[in-house]
PDB file of C-alpha atoms in Angstrom:
ATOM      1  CA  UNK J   1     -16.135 -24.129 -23.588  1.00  0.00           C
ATOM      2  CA  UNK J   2     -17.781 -20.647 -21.963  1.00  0.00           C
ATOM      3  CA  UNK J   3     -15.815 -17.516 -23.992  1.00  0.00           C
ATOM      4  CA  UNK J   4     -14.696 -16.430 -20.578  1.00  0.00           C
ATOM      5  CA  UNK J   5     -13.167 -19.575 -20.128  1.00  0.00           C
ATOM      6  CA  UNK J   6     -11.663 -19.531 -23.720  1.00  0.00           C
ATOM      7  CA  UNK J   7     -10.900 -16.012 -23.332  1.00  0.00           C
ATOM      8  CA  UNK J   8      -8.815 -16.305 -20.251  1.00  0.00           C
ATOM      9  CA  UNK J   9      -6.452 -19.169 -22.153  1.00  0.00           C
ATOM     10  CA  UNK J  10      -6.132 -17.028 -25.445  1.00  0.00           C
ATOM     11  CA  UNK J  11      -4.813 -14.170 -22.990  1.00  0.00           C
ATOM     12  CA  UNK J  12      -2.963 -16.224 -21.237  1.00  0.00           C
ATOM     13  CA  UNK J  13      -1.202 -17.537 -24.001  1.00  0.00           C
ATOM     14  CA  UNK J  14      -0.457 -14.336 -25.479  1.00  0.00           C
ATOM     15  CA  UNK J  15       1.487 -13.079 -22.572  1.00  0.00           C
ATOM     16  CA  UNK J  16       3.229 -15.777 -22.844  1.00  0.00           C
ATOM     17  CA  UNK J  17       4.557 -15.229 -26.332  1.00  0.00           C
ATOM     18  CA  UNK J  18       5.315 -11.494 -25.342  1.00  0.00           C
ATOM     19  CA  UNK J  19       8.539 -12.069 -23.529  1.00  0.00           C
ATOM     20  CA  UNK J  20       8.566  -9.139 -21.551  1.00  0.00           C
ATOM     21  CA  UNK J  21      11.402  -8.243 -19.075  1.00  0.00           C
ATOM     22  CA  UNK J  22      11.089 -10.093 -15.932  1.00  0.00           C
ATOM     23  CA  UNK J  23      10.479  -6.286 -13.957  1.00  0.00           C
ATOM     24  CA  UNK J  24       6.955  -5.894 -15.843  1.00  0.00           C
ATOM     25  CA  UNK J  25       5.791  -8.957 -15.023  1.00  0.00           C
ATOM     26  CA  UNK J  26       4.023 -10.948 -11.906  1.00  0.00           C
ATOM     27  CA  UNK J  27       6.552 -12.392  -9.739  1.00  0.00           C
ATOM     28  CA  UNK J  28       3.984 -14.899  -7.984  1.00  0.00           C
ATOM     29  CA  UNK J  29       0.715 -16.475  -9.207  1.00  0.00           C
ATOM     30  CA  UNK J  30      -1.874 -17.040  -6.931  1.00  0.00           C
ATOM     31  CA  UNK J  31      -4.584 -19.365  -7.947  1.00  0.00           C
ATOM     32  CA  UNK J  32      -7.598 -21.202  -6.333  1.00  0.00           C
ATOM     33  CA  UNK J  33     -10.151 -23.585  -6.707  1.00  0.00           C
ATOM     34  CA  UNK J  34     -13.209 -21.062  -6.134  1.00  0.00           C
ATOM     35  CA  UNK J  35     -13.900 -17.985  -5.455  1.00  0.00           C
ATOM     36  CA  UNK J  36     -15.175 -18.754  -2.033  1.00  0.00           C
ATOM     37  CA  UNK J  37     -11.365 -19.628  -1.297  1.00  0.00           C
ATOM     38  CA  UNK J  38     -10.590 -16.051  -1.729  1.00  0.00           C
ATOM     39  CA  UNK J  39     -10.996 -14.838   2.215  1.00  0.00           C
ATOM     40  CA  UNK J  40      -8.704 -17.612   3.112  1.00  0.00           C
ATOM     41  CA  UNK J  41      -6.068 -17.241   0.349  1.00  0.00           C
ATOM     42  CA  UNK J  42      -6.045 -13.913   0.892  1.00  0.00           C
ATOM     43  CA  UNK J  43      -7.267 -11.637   3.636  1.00  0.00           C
ATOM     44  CA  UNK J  44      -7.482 -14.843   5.759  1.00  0.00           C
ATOM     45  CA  UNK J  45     -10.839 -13.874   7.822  1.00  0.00           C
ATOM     46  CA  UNK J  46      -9.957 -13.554  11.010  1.00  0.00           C
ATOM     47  CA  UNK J  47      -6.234 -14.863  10.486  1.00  0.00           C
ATOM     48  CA  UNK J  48      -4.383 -12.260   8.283  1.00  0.00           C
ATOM     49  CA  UNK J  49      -3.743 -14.015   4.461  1.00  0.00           C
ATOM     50  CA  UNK J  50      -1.462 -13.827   1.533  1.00  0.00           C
ATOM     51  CA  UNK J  51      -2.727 -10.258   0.329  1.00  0.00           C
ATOM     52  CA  UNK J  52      -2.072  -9.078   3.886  1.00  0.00           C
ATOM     53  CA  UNK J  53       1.593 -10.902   3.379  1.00  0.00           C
ATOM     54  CA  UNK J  54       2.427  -9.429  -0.024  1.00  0.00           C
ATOM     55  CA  UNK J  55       1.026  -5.751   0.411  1.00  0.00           C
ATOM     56  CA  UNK J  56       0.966  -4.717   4.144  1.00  0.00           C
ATOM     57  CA  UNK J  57       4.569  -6.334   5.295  1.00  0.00           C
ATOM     58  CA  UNK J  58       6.436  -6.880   2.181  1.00  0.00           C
ATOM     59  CA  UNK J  59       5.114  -3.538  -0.126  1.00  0.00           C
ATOM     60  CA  UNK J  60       4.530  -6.289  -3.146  1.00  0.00           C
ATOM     61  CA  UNK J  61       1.316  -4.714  -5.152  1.00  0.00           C
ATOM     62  CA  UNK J  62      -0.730  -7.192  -7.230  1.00  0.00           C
ATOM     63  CA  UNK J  63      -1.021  -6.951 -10.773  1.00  0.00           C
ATOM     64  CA  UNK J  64      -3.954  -6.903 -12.910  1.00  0.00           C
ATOM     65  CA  UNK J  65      -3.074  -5.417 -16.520  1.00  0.00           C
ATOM     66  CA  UNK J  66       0.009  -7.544 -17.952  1.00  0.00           C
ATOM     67  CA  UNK J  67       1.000  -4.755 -20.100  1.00  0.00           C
ATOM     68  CA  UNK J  68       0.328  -2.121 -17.660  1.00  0.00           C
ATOM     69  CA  UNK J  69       2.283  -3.290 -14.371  1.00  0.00           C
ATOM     70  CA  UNK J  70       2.278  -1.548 -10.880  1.00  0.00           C
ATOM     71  CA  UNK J  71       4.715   0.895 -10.249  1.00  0.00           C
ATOM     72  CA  UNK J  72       6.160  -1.044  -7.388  1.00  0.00           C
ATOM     73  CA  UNK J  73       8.862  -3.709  -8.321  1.00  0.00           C
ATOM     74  CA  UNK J  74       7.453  -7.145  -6.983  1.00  0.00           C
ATOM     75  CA  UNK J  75       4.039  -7.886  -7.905  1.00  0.00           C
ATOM     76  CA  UNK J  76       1.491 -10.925  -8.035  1.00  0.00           C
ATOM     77  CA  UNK J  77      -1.592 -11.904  -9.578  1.00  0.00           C
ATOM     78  CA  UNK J  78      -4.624 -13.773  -8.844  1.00  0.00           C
ATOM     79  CA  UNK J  79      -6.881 -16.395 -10.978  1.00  0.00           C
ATOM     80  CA  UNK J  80      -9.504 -19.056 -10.553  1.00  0.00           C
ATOM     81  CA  UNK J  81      -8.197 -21.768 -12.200  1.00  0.00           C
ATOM     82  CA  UNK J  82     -10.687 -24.683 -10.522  1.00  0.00           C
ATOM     83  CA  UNK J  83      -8.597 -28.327 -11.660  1.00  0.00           C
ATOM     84  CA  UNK J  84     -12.356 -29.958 -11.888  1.00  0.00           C
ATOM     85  CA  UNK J  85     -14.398 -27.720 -13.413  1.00  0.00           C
ATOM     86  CA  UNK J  86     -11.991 -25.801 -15.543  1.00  0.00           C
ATOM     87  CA  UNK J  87      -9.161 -28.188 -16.138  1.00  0.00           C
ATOM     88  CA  UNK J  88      -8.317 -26.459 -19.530  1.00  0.00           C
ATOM     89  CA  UNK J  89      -7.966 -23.262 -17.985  1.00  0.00           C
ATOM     90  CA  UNK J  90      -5.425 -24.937 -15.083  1.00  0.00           C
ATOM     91  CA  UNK J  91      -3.457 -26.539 -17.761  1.00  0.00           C
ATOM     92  CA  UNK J  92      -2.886 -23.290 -19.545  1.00  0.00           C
ATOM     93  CA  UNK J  93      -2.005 -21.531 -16.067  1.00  0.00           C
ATOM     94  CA  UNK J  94       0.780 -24.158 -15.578  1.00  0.00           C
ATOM     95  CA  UNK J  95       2.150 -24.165 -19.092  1.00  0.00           C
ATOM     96  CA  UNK J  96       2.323 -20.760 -19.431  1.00  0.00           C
ATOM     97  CA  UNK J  97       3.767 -19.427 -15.827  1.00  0.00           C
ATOM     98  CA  UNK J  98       7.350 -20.119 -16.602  1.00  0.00           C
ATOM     99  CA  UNK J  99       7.077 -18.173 -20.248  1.00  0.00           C
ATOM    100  CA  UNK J 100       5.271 -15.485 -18.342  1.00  0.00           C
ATOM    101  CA  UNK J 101       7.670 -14.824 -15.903  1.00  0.00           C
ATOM    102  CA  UNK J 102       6.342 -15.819 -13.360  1.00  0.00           C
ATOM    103  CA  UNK J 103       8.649 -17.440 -10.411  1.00  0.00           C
ATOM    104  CA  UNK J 104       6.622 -19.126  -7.791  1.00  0.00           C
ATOM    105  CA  UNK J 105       2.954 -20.037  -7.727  1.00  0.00           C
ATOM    106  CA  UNK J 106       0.611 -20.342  -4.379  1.00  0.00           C
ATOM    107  CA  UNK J 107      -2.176 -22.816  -5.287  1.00  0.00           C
ATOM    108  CA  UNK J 108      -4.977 -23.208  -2.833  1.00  0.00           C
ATOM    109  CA  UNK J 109      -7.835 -24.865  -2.857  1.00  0.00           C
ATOM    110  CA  UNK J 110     -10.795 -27.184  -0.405  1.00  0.00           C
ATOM    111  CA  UNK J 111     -12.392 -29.983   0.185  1.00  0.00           C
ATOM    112  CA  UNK J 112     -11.407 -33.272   0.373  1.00  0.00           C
ATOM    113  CA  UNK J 113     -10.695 -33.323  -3.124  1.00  0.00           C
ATOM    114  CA  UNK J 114      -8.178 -30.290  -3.314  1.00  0.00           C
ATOM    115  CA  UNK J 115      -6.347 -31.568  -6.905  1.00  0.00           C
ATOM    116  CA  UNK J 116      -5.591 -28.084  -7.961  1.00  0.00           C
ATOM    117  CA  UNK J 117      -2.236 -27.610  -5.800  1.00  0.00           C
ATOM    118  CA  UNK J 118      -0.930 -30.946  -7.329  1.00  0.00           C
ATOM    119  CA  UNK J 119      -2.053 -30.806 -10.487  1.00  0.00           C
ATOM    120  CA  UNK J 120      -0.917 -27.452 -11.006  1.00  0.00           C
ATOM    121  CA  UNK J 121       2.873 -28.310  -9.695  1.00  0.00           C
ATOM    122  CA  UNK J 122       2.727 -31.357 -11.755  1.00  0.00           C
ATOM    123  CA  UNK J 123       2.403 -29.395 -14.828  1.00  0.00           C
ATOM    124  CA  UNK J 124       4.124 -26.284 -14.082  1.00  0.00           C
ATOM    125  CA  UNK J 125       7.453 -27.825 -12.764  1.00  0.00           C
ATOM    126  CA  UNK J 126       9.693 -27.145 -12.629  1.00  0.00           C
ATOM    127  CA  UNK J 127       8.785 -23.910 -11.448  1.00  0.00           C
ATOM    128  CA  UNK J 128       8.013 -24.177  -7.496  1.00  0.00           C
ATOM    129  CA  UNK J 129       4.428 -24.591  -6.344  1.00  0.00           C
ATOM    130  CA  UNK J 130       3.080 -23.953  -2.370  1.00  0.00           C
ATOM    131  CA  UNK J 131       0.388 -25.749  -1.717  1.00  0.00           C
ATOM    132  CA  UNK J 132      -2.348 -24.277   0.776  1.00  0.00           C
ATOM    133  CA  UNK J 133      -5.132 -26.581   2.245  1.00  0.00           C
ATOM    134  CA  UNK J 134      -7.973 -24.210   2.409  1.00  0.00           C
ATOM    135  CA  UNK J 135      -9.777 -26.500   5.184  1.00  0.00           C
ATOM    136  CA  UNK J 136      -8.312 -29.058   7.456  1.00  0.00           C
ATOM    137  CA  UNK J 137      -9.861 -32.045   5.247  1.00  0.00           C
ATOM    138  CA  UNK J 138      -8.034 -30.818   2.210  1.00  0.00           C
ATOM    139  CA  UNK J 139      -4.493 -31.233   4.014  1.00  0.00           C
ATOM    140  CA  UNK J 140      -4.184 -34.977   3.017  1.00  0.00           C
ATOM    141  CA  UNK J 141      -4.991 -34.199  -0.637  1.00  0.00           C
ATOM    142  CA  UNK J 142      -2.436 -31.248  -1.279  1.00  0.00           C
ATOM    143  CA  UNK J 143       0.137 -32.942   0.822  1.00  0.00           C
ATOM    144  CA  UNK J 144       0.495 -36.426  -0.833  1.00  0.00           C
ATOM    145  CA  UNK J 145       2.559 -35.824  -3.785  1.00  0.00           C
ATOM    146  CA  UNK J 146       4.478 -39.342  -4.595  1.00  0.00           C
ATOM    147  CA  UNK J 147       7.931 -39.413  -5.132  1.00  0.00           C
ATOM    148  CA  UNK J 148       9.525 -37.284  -7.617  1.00  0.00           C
ATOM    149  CA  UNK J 149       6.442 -34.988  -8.187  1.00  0.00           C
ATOM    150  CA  UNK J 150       7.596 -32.060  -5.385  1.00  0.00           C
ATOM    151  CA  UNK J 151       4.743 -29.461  -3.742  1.00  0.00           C
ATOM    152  CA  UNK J 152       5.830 -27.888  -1.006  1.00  0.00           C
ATOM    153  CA  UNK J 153       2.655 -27.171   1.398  1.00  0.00           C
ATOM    154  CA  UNK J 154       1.886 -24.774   4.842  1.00  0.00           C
ATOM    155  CA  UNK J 155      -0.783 -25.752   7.007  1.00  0.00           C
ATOM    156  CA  UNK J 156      -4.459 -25.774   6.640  1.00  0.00           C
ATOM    157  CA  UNK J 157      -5.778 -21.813   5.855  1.00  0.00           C
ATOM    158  CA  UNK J 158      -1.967 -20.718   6.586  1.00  0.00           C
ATOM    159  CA  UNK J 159      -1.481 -18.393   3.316  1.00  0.00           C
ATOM    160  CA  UNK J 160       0.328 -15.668   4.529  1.00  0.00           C
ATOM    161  CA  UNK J 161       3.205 -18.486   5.110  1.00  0.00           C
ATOM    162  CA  UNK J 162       2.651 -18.922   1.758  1.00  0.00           C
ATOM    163  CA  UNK J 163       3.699 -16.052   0.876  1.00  0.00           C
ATOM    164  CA  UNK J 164       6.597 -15.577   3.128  1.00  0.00           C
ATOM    165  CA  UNK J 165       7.729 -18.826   1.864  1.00  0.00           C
ATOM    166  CA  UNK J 166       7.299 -17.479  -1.991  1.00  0.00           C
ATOM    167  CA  UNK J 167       9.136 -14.922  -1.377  1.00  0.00           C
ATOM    168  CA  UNK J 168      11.925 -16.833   0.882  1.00  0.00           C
ATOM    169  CA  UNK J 169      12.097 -18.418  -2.964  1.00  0.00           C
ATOM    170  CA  UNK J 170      12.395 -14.801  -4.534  1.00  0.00           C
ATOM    171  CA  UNK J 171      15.109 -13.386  -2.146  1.00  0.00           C
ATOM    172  CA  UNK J 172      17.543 -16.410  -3.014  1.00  0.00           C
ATOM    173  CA  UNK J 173      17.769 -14.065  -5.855  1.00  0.00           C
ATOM    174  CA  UNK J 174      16.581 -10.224  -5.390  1.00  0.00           C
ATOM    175  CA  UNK J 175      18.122  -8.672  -2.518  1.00  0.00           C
ATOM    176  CA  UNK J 176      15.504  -6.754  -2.138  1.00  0.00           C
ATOM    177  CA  UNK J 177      13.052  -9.024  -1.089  1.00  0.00           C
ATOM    178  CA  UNK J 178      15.297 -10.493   1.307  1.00  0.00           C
ATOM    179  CA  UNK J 179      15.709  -7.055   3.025  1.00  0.00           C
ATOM    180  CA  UNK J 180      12.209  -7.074   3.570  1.00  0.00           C
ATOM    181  CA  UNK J 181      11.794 -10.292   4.701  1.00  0.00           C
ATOM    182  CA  UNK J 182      14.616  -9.449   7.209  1.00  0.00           C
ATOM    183  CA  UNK J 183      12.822  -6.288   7.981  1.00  0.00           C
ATOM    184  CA  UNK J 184       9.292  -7.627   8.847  1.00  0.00           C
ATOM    185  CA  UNK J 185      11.500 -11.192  10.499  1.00  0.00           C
ATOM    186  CA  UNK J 186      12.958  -8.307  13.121  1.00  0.00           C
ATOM    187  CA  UNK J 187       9.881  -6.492  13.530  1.00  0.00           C
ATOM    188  CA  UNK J 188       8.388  -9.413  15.135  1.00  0.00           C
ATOM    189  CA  UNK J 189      11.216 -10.328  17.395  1.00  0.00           C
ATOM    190  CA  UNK J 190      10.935  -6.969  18.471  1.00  0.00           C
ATOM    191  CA  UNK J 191       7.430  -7.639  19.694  1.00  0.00           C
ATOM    192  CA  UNK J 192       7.602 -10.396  21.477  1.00  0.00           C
ATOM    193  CA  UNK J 193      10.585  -8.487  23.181  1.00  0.00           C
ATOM    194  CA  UNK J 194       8.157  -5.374  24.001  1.00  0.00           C
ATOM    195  CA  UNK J 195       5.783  -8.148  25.099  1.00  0.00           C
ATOM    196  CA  UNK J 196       7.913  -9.762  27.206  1.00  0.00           C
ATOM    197  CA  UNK J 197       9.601  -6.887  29.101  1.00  0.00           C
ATOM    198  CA  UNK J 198       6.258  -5.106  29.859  1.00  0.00           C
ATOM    199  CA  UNK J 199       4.704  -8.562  31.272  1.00  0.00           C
ATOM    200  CA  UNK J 200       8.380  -8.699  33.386  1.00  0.00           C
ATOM    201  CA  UNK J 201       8.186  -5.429  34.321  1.00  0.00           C
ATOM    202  CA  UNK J 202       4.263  -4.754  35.347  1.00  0.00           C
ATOM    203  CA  UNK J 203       4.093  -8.341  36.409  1.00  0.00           C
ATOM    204  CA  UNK J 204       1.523 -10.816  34.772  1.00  0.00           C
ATOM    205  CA  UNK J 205      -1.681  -9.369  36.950  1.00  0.00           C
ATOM    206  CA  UNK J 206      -1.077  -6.109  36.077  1.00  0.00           C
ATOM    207  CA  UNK J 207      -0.297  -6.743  33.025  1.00  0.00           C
ATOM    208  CA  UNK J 208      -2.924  -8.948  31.926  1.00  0.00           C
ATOM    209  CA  UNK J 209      -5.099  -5.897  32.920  1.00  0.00           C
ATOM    210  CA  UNK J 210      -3.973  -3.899  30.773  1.00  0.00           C
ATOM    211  CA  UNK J 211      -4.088  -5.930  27.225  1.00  0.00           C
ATOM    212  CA  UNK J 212      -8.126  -6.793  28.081  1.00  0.00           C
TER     213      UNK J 212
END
């Protein structure tokens, strides 16, 4: 075992043991395969990603010192935590997310063998897991959970739904979060209502002139 890889378990193990109150800690883990997932877990590339999600419509801030959180309330993390090459390192993510208080974990990975959303919900339940295909041929992998092992999953590359839907799971019990999810839900109706009254109003040649 590297002593990065041992490293990261002994750490992660330790927080665990720390108990800390559930306001210092990360909220929701975010873990892929590689790092050449990152662009699509998330800034997305060209389609906006679970970073964008957390920190540009919902004002989470990710952590990266345990013992030294954020000042902002809601935080996540991220790790690579690949279920084939580093399957030690996965197991100790899962069995110590619930003990360090975390409440929702978005697991992405690719290809067609894309274990580390399932594997990871398998071990870490029951704490919820969202499963994001990171290419269109990992879909069938993260999405066929048998019966009684649950993962829910968005579509492939889709992890800024991921994080909407983690923290559709957190709201159930901050208000907070729900406010913001209401917030950023009624800023888009409002633009497709902008939208649609200027492209009534100017009429769609006009109009189609003026968003080129």
């Amino acid at each position: 075992m590297s002593d990065s890889v041992r490293d990261l378990i002994d750490r992660l193990h330790r927080e665990a043991d720390q108990n800390r109150p559930d306001e210092e800690t990360p909220d929701v883990g975010i873990v892929m395969g590689s790092d050449s997932d990152l662009e699509t877990m998330m800034t997305g590339g060209k389609r906006r990603g679970a970073y964008d999600a957390f920190v540009d419509e919902l004002g989470f801030a990710e952590q990266t010192d345990f013992e030294s959180p954020p000042d902002e309330r809601f935080t996540f993390e991220t790790y690579v935590t690949s279920a084939h090459r580093t399957p030690d390192l996965m197991t100790a993510y899962a069995e110590t997310a619930e003990d360090r208080g975390l409440e929702v974990i978005i697991a992405g990975a690719g290809g067609k063998s894309a274990d580390l959303p399932n594997m990871t919900a398998s071990i870490a339940y029951p704490l919820p897991v969202i499963g994001v295909p990171v290419q269109e041929k990992s879909v069938d992998s993260v999405i066929g959970m048998p019966t009684g092992a649950p993962l829910v999953a968005v579509d492939a590359g889709k992890s800024f739904n991921a994080a909407l839907s983690a923290a559709q799971i957190l709201a159930r019990q901050h208000d907070d979060v729900r406010e913001r999810l209401v917030a950023y839900h009624e800023g888009l109706r409002g633009g497709v209502g902008d939208v649609s009254r200027e492209l009534h109003d100017a009429g769609t040649k006009r109009f189609s002139n003026t968003t080129e």
